[in-house]
């Protein structure tokens, strides 16, 4: 049954609600910003109402199936790992968009909300909020860049790896985090590369 539930979770994750909402709003998200067919681009292109709808739907496709399976004890222990990661994989590599997908941030929050009763997703949200506040303070209120935002998401999820063992989460949950971190790093690979180049250039300049 684990294979069946994993496939179901993958299909749920691959439903590209934000992209479809964009089409309803007469916007092709593939040509907006970085072409990401996710909720953030929907927000930018069609406004906050459409964006919030996209965020909620992307969150729910990671949350609902997991909370139902965990609540009924249909998956337990290490069996949860592929099922928990499947919605994130589905969103990042949606067959409905020929293998293209979104950054998988909202669906990640959905998965962790189901796995931890909102504890870990709240911790991640606080980490990202602190990062945003510090960056804005340093930049004197100027808008952050997509490169900075993407890098903060990856670092924020990385720090969650410290939080999990401190709070006594199981080994299975920690393995979900490892898979999630790798997927988020991949979906934000362009931002990470750009951030690394910026850091390298600043280091070189400071050494001259």
C-alpha positions as semicolon CSV with decimal commas, in nm:
position;residue;x (nm);y (nm);z (nm)
1;X;0,000;0,000;0,000
2;X;0,296;0,235;0,053
3;X;0,353;0,248;-0,323
4;X;-0,014;0,333;-0,381
5;X;-0,012;0,610;-0,120
6;X;0,316;0,746;-0,256
7;X;0,170;0,763;-0,608
8;X;-0,145;0,932;-0,475
9;X;0,065;1,188;-0,288
10;X;0,277;1,249;-0,598
11;X;-0,033;1,311;-0,813
12;X;-0,172;1,549;-0,550
13;X;0,154;1,742;-0,546
14;X;0,173;1,757;-0,924
15;X;-0,158;1,943;-0,955
16;X;-0,037;2,288;-1,060
17;X;-0,314;2,499;-0,912
18;X;-0,124;2,829;-0,929
19;X;-0,046;2,782;-1,297
20;X;-0,408;2,693;-1,376
21;X;-0,538;2,986;-1,171
22;X;-0,303;3,206;-1,371
23;X;-0,456;3,080;-1,693
24;X;-0,802;3,158;-1,556
25;X;-0,673;3,507;-1,476
26;X;-0,546;3,523;-1,838
27;X;-0,182;3,513;-1,735
28;X;0,083;3,266;-1,847
29;X;0,314;3,224;-1,549
30;X;0,580;3,070;-1,771
31;X;0,656;3,416;-1,909
32;X;0,635;3,602;-1,576
33;X;0,953;3,670;-1,381
34;X;1,169;3,359;-1,374
35;X;0,892;3,149;-1,530
36;X;0,814;2,970;-1,205
37;X;0,456;2,832;-1,223
38;X;0,404;2,875;-0,851
39;X;0,202;3,090;-0,614
40;X;0,460;3,370;-0,580
41;X;0,461;3,438;-0,953
42;X;0,081;3,416;-0,952
43;X;0,076;3,683;-0,679
44;X;0,308;3,907;-0,881
45;X;0,119;3,859;-1,207
46;X;-0,246;3,852;-1,102
47;X;-0,260;4,017;-0,759
48;X;-0,275;3,907;-0,397
49;X;-0,622;3,747;-0,414
50;X;-0,514;3,501;-0,681
51;X;-0,182;3,459;-0,504
52;X;-0,343;3,368;-0,173
53;X;-0,566;3,116;-0,349
54;X;-0,257;2,961;-0,506
55;X;-0,070;2,948;-0,174
56;X;-0,364;2,785;0,007
57;X;-0,419;2,522;-0,263
58;X;-0,046;2,443;-0,289
59;X;-0,032;2,414;0,091
60;X;-0,332;2,182;0,104
61;X;-0,199;1,938;-0,155
62;X;0,095;1,873;0,077
63;X;-0,112;1,879;0,395
64;X;-0,441;1,699;0,338
65;X;-0,328;1,357;0,214
66;X;-0,060;1,331;0,483
67;X;-0,279;1,439;0,771
68;X;-0,544;1,189;0,661
69;X;-0,296;0,901;0,632
70;X;-0,117;0,983;0,958
71;X;-0,445;1,035;1,141
72;X;-0,574;0,693;1,035
73;X;-0,238;0,525;1,110
74;X;-0,215;0,397;0,753
75;X;0,150;0,502;0,740
76;X;0,391;0,493;1,030
77;X;0,763;0,507;1,094
78;X;0,999;0,503;0,799
79;X;0,710;0,424;0,564
80;X;0,616;0,791;0,585
81;X;0,935;0,906;0,410
82;X;0,840;0,842;0,044
83;X;0,480;0,948;0,103
84;X;0,583;1,273;0,271
85;X;0,832;1,362;-0,003
86;X;0,603;1,264;-0,292
87;X;0,391;1,587;-0,295
88;X;0,708;1,797;-0,302
89;X;0,855;1,590;-0,585
90;X;0,524;1,610;-0,772
91;X;0,516;1,988;-0,744
92;X;0,880;2,030;-0,846
93;X;0,853;1,792;-1,144
94;X;0,488;1,806;-1,244
95;X;0,393;1,576;-1,533
96;X;0,113;1,823;-1,611
97;X;0,383;2,072;-1,714
98;X;0,611;1,816;-1,885
99;X;0,835;1,775;-1,583
100;X;0,858;2,142;-1,495
101;X;0,728;2,266;-1,165
102;X;0,746;2,527;-0,894
103;X;0,985;2,604;-0,611
104;X;0,777;2,385;-0,373
105;X;0,773;2,627;-0,080
106;X;0,400;2,624;-0,002
107;X;0,372;2,247;-0,042
108;X;0,674;2,208;0,189
109;X;0,488;2,406;0,456
110;X;0,189;2,179;0,401
111;X;0,393;1,863;0,446
112;X;0,559;1,984;0,766
113;X;0,231;2,108;0,906
114;X;0,090;1,757;0,867
115;X;0,399;1,580;1,001
116;X;0,443;1,799;1,310
117;X;0,102;1,945;1,387
118;X;0,220;2,282;1,248
119;X;0,517;2,299;1,488
120;X;0,798;2,270;1,233
121;X;0,624;2,482;0,971
122;X;0,577;2,755;1,233
123;X;0,944;2,729;1,330
124;X;1,044;2,762;0,962
125;X;0,812;3,061;0,919
126;X;0,969;3,233;1,221
127;X;1,322;3,167;1,089
128;X;1,232;3,313;0,750
129;X;1,061;3,612;0,912
130;X;1,371;3,685;1,119
131;X;1,590;3,655;0,810
132;X;1,364;3,894;0,620
133;X;1,364;4,144;0,905
134;X;1,742;4,140;0,937
135;X;1,797;4,173;0,561
136;X;1,554;4,465;0,539
137;X;1,723;4,631;0,834
138;X;2,063;4,593;0,668
139;X;1,926;4,719;0,336
140;X;1,739;5,003;0,510
141;X;1,394;4,885;0,402
142;X;1,477;4,826;0,036
143;X;1,297;4,534;-0,133
144;X;1,484;4,204;-0,123
145;X;1,595;4,035;-0,444
146;X;1,474;3,695;-0,570
147;X;1,829;3,566;-0,519
148;X;1,825;3,674;-0,155
149;X;1,475;3,535;-0,098
150;X;1,561;3,198;-0,249
151;X;1,883;3,167;-0,053
152;X;1,701;3,250;0,271
153;X;1,450;2,970;0,209
154;X;1,727;2,712;0,166
155;X;1,922;2,833;0,470
156;X;1,601;2,847;0,674
157;X;1,519;2,485;0,593
158;X;1,881;2,392;0,666
159;X;1,845;2,537;1,016
160;X;1,532;2,329;1,068
161;X;1,772;2,033;1,068
162;X;1,909;2,164;1,399
163;X;1,561;2,214;1,543
164;X;1,434;1,862;1,469
165;X;1,673;1,655;1,688
166;X;1,657;1,915;1,965
167;X;1,282;1,863;1,976
168;X;1,318;1,484;1,969
169;X;1,167;1,413;1,629
170;X;1,212;1,059;1,497
171;X;1,476;0,942;1,254
172;X;1,209;0,901;0,985
173;X;1,113;1,268;1,015
174;X;1,477;1,371;0,993
175;X;1,513;1,170;0,672
176;X;1,211;1,353;0,533
177;X;1,393;1,676;0,613
178;X;1,707;1,556;0,431
179;X;1,504;1,477;0,118
180;X;1,311;1,802;0,144
181;X;1,630;2,006;0,180
182;X;1,783;1,847;-0,129
183;X;1,468;1,914;-0,331
184;X;1,441;2,275;-0,215
185;X;1,811;2,328;-0,289
186;X;1,751;2,193;-0,640
187;X;1,445;2,409;-0,710
188;X;1,644;2,712;-0,589
189;X;1,969;2,613;-0,762
190;X;1,979;2,926;-0,977
191;X;1,940;3,152;-0,675
192;X;2,209;2,958;-0,486
193;X;2,451;2,986;-0,777
194;X;2,387;3,359;-0,810
195;X;2,429;3,404;-0,434
196;X;2,757;3,211;-0,441
197;X;2,886;3,424;-0,729
198;X;2,796;3,743;-0,542
199;X;2,972;3,619;-0,229
200;X;3,278;3,514;-0,429
201;X;3,299;3,849;-0,608
202;X;3,268;4,041;-0,280
203;X;3,540;3,826;-0,124
204;X;3,773;3,885;-0,420
205;X;3,713;4,263;-0,405
206;X;3,777;4,276;-0,033
207;X;4,112;4,098;-0,083
208;X;4,237;4,350;-0,340
